[in-house]
PDB file of C-alpha atoms in Angstrom:
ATOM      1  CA  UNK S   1      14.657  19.472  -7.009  1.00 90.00           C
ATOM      2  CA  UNK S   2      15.310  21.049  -3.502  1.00 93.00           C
ATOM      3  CA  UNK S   3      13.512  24.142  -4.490  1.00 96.00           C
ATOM      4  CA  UNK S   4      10.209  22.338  -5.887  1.00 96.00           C
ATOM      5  CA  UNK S   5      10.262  20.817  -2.528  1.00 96.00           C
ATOM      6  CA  UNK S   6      10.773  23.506  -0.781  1.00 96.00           C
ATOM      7  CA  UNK S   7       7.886  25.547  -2.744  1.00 97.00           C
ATOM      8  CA  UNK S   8       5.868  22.753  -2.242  1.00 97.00           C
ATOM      9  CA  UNK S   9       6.374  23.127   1.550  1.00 96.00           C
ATOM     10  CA  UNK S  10       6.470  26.735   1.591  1.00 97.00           C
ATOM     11  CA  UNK S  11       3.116  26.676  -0.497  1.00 98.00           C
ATOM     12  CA  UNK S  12       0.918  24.516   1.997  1.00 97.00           C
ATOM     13  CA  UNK S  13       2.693  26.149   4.699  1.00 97.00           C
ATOM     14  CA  UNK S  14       1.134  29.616   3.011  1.00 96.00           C
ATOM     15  CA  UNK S  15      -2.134  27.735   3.167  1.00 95.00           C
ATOM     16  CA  UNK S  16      -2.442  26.755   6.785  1.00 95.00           C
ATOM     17  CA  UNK S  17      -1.550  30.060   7.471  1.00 95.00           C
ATOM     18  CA  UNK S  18      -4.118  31.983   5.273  1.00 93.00           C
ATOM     19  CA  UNK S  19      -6.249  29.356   6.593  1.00 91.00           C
ATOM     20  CA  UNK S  20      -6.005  30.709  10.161  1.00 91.00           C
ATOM     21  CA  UNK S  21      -5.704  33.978   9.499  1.00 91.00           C
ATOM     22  CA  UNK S  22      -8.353  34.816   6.941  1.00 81.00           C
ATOM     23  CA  UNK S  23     -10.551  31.897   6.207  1.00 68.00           C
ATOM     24  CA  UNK S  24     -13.668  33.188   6.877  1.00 72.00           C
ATOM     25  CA  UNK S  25     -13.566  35.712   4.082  1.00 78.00           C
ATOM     26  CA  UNK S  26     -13.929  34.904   0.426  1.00 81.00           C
ATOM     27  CA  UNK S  27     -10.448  35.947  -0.275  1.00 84.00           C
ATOM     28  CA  UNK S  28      -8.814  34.136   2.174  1.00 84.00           C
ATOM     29  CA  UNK S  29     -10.775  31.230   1.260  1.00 87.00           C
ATOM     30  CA  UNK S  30      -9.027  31.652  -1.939  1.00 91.00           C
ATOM     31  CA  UNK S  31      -5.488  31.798  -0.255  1.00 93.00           C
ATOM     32  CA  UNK S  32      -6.311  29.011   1.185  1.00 93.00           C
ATOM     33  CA  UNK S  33      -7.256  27.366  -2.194  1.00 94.00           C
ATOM     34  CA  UNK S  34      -4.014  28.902  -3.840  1.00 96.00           C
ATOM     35  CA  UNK S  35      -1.781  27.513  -1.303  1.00 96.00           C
ATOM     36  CA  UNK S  36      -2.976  24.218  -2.316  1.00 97.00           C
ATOM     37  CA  UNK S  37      -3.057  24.505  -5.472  1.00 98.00           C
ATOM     38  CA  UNK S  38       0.997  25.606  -5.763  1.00 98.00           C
ATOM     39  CA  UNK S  39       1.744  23.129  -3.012  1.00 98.00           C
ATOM     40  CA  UNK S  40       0.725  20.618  -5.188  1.00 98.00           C
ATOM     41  CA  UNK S  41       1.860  21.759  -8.504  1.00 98.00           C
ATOM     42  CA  UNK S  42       5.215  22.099  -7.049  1.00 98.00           C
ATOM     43  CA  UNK S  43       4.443  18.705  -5.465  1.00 97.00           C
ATOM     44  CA  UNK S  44       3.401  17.576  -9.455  1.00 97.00           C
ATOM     45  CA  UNK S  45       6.460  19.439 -10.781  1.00 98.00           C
ATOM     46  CA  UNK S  46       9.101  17.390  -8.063  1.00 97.00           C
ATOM     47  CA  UNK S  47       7.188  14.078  -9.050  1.00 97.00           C
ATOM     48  CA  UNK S  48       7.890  14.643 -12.856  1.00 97.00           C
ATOM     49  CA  UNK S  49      11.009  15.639 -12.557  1.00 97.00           C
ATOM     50  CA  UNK S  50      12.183  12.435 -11.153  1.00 97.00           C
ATOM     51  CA  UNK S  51      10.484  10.480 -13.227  1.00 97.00           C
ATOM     52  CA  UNK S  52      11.479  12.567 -16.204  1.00 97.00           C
ATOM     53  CA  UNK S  53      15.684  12.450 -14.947  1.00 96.00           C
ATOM     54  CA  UNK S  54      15.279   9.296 -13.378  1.00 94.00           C
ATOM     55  CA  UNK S  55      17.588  10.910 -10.303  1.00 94.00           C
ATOM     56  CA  UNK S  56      16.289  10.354  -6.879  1.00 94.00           C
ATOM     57  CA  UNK S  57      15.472  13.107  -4.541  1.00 94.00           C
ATOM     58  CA  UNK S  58      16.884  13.117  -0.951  1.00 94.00           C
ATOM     59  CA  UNK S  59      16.884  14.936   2.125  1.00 93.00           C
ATOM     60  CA  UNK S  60      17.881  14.094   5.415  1.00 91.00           C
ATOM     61  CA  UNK S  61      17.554  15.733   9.183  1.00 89.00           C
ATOM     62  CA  UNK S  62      19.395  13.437  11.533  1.00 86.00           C
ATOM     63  CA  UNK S  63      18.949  15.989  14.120  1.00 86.00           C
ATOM     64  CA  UNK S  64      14.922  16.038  14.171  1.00 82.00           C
ATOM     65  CA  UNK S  65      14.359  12.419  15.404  1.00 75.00           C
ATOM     66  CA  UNK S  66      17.525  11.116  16.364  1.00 80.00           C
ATOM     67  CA  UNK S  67      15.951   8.449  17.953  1.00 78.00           C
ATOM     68  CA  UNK S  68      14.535   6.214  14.860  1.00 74.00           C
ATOM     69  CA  UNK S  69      17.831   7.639  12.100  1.00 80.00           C
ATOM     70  CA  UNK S  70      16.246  11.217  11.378  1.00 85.00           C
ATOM     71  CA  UNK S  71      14.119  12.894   9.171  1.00 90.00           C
ATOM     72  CA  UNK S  72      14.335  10.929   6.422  1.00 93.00           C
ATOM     73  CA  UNK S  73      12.543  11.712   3.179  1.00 95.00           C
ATOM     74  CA  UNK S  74      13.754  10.329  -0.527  1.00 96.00           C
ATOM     75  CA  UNK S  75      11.199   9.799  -3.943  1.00 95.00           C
ATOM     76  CA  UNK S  76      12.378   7.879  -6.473  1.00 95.00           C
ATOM     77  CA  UNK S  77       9.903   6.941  -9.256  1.00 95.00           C
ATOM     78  CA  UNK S  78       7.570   4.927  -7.931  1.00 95.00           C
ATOM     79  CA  UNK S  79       6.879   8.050  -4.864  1.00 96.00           C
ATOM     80  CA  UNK S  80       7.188  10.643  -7.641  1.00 97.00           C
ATOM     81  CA  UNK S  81       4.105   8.380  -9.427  1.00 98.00           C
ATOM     82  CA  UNK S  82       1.986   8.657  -6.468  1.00 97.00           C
ATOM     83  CA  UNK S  83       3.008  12.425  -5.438  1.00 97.00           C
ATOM     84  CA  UNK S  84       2.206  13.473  -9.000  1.00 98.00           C
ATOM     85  CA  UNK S  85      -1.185  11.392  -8.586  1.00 98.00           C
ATOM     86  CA  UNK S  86      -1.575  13.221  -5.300  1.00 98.00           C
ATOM     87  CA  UNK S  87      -0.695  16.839  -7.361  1.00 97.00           C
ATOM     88  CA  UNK S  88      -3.133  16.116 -10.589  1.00 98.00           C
ATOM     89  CA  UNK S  89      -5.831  15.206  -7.643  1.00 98.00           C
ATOM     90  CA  UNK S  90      -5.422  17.938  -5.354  1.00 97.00           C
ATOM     91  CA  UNK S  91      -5.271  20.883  -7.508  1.00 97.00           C
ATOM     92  CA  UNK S  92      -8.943  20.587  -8.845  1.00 97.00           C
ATOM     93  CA  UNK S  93      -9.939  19.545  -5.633  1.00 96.00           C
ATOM     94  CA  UNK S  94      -8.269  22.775  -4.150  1.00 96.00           C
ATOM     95  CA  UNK S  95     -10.163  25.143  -6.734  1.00 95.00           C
ATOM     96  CA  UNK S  96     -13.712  23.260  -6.362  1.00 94.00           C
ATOM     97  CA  UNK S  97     -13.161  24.070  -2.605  1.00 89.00           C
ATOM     98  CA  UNK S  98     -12.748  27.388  -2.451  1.00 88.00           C
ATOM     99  CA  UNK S  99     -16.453  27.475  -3.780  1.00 86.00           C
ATOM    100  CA  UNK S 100     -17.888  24.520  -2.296  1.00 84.00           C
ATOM    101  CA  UNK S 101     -16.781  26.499   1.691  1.00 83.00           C
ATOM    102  CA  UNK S 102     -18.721  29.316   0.641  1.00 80.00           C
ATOM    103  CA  UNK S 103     -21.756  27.294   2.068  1.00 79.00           C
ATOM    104  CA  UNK S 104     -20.011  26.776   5.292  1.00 76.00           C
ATOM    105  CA  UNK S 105     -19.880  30.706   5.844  1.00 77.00           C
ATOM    106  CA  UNK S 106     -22.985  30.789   8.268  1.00 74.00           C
ATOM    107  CA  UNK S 107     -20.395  29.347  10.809  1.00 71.00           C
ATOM    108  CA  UNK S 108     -21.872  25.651  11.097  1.00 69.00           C
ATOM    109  CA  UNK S 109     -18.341  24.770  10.332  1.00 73.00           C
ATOM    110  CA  UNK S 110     -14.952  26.135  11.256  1.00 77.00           C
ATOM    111  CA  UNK S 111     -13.795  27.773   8.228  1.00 82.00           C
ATOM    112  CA  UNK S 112     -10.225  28.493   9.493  1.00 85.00           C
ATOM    113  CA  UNK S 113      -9.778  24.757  10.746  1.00 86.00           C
ATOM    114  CA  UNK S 114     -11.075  23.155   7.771  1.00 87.00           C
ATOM    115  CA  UNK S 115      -8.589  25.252   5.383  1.00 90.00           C
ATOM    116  CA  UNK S 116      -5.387  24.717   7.882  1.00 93.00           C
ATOM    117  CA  UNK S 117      -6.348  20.417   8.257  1.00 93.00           C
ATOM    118  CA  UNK S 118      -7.012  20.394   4.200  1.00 95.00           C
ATOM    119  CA  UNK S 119      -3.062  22.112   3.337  1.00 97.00           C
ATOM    120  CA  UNK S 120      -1.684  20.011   6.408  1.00 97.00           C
ATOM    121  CA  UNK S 121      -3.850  16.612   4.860  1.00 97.00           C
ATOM    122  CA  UNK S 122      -2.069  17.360   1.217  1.00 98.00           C
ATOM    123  CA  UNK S 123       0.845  18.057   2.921  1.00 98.00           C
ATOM    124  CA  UNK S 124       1.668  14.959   5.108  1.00 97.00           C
ATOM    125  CA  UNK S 125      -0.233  12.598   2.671  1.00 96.00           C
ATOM    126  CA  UNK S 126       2.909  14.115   0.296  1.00 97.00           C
ATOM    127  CA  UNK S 127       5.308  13.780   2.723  1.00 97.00           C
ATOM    128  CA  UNK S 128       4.106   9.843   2.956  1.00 96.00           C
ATOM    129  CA  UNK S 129       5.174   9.268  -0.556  1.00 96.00           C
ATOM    130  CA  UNK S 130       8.766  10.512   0.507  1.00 96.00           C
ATOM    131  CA  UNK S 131       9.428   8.566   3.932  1.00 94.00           C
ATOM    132  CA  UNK S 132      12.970   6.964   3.763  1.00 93.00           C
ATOM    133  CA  UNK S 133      12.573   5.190   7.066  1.00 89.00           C
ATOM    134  CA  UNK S 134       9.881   3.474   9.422  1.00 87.00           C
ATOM    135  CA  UNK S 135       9.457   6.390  11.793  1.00 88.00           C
ATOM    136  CA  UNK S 136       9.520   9.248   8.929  1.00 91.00           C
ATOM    137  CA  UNK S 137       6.551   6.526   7.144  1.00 91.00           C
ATOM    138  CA  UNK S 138       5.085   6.241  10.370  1.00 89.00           C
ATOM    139  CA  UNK S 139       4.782  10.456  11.966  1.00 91.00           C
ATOM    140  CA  UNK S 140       3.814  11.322   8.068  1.00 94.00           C
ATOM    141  CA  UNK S 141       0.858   8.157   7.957  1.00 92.00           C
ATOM    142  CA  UNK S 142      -0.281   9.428  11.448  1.00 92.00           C
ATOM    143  CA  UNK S 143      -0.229  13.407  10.512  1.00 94.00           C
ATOM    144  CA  UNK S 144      -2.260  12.146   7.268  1.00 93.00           C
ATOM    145  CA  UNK S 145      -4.580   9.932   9.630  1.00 92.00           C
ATOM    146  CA  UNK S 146      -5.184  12.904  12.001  1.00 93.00           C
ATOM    147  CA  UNK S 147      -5.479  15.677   9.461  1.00 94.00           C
ATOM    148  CA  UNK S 148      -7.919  13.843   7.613  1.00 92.00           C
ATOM    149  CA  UNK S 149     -10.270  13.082  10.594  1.00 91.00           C
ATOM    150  CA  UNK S 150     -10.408  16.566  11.060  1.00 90.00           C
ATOM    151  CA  UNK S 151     -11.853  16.525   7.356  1.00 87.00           C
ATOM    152  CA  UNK S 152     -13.853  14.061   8.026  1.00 86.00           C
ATOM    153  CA  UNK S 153     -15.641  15.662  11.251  1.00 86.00           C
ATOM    154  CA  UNK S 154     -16.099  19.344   9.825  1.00 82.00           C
ATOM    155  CA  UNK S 155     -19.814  19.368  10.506  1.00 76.00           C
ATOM    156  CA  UNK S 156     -19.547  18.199  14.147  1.00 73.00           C
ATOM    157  CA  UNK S 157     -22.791  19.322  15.322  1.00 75.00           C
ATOM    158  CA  UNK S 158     -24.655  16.199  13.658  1.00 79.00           C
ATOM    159  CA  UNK S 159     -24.148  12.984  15.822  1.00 86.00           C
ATOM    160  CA  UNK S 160     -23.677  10.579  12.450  1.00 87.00           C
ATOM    161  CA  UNK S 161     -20.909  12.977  11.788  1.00 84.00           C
ATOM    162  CA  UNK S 162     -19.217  12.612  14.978  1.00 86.00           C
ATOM    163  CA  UNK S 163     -20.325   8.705  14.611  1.00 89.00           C
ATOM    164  CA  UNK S 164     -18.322   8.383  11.584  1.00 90.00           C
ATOM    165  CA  UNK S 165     -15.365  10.471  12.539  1.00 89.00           C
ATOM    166  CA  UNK S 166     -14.888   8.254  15.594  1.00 90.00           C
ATOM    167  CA  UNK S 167     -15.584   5.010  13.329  1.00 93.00           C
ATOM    168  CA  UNK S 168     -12.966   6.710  10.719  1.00 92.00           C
ATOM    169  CA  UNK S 169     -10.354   7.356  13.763  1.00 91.00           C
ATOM    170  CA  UNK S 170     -10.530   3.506  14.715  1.00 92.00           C
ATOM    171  CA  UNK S 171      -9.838   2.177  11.299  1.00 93.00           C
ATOM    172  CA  UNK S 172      -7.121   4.255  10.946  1.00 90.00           C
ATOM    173  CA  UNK S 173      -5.322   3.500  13.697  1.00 89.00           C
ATOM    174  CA  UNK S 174      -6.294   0.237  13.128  1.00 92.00           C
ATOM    175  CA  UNK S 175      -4.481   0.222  10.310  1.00 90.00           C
ATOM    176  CA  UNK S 176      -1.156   1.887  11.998  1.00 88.00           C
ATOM    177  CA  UNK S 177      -1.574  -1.065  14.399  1.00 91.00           C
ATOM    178  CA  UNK S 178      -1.124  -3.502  11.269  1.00 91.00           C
ATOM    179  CA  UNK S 179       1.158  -1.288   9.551  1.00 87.00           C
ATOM    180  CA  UNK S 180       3.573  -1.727  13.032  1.00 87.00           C
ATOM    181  CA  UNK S 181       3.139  -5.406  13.039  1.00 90.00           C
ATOM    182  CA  UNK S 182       4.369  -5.433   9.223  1.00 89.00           C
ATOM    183  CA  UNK S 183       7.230  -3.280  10.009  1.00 84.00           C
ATOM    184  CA  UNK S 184       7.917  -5.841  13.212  1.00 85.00           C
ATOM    185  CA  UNK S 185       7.733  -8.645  10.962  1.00 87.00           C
ATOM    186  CA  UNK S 186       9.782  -7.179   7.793  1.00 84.00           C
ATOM    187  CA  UNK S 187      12.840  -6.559  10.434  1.00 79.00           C
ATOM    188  CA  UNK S 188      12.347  -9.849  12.187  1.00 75.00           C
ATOM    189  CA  UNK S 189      11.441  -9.277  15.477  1.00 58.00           C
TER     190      UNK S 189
END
């Protein structure tokens, strides 16, 4: 299970960085896409596996945020239901996108960022699905929030896209704000 998480990683790591290398060009809109698209099968392929074995997967980096336990990331089978949800969504979405950017080529957009914020979204909204503790649930939620509004603004030369970005920005960290008032609550402070 390591290694499917690992390739998973690896894979929308691959992305981001075909993303910012070549994403301009038709092939390396298609790196982009195929990073993706084995980020997420591996993502799939981790998520059935635990469901199929019924063994958890863990992993833990005490060392990387000392301050709230570590790096913490664990699925057991309700995660690996939503990260093969995540997988069956993301790999069509992956492939129509590699096409649909083709339209973006006259530069209205930035290529490059779109691809990089689109393997980091699938990424982090993954790594959500795995958070063993508050702050791991919490840096994961806020690297999904983030990523995403970069999605969300990719045509930022029209003012209702910039409108909804910033509308999009304030509900989500809305929503962190209520998502730290649950955790305050759930520990009884």
């Amino acid at each position: 299970m390591k290694t499917l998480f690992l390739a998973m990683f690896i894979a929308y790591g691959l992305g981001v960085f075909a993303a910012l290398v070549g994403g301009r060009k038709s092939f390396g809109r298609w790196l982009v896409a195929l990073g993706a698209v084995l980020g997420a099968g591996a993502g799939l392929a981790l998520g059935a596996t635990v469901i199929a074995t019924g063994t958890p997967f863990a992993l833990s980096i005490p060392e990387l945020l000392p301050l709230g336990g570590g790096l913490a990331l664990r699925i057991d089978a309700l995660g690996a239901f939503f990260l093969v949800v995540i997988g069956v969504v993301a790999i069509p979405a992956a492939l129509y996108g590699a096409g649909y950017t083709a339209a973006y080529k006259d530069g209205r957009a930035s290529l490059p960022l779109l691809g990089a914020m689109f393997n980091l979204f699938l990424l982090t909204m993954s790594l959500v699905t795995l958070a063993d503790n508050v702050l791991t649930f919490l840096l994961m939620w806020e690297g999904m929030s983030l990523t995403s509004y970069f999605l969300v603004i990719t045509e930022s030369g029209e003012e209702r896209v910039r409108n909804a970005g910033l509308w999009y920005i304030a509900m989500t960290h809305a929503g962190l704000v209520m998502l730290l008032a649950a955790f305050l609550l759930l520990t009884g402070g």
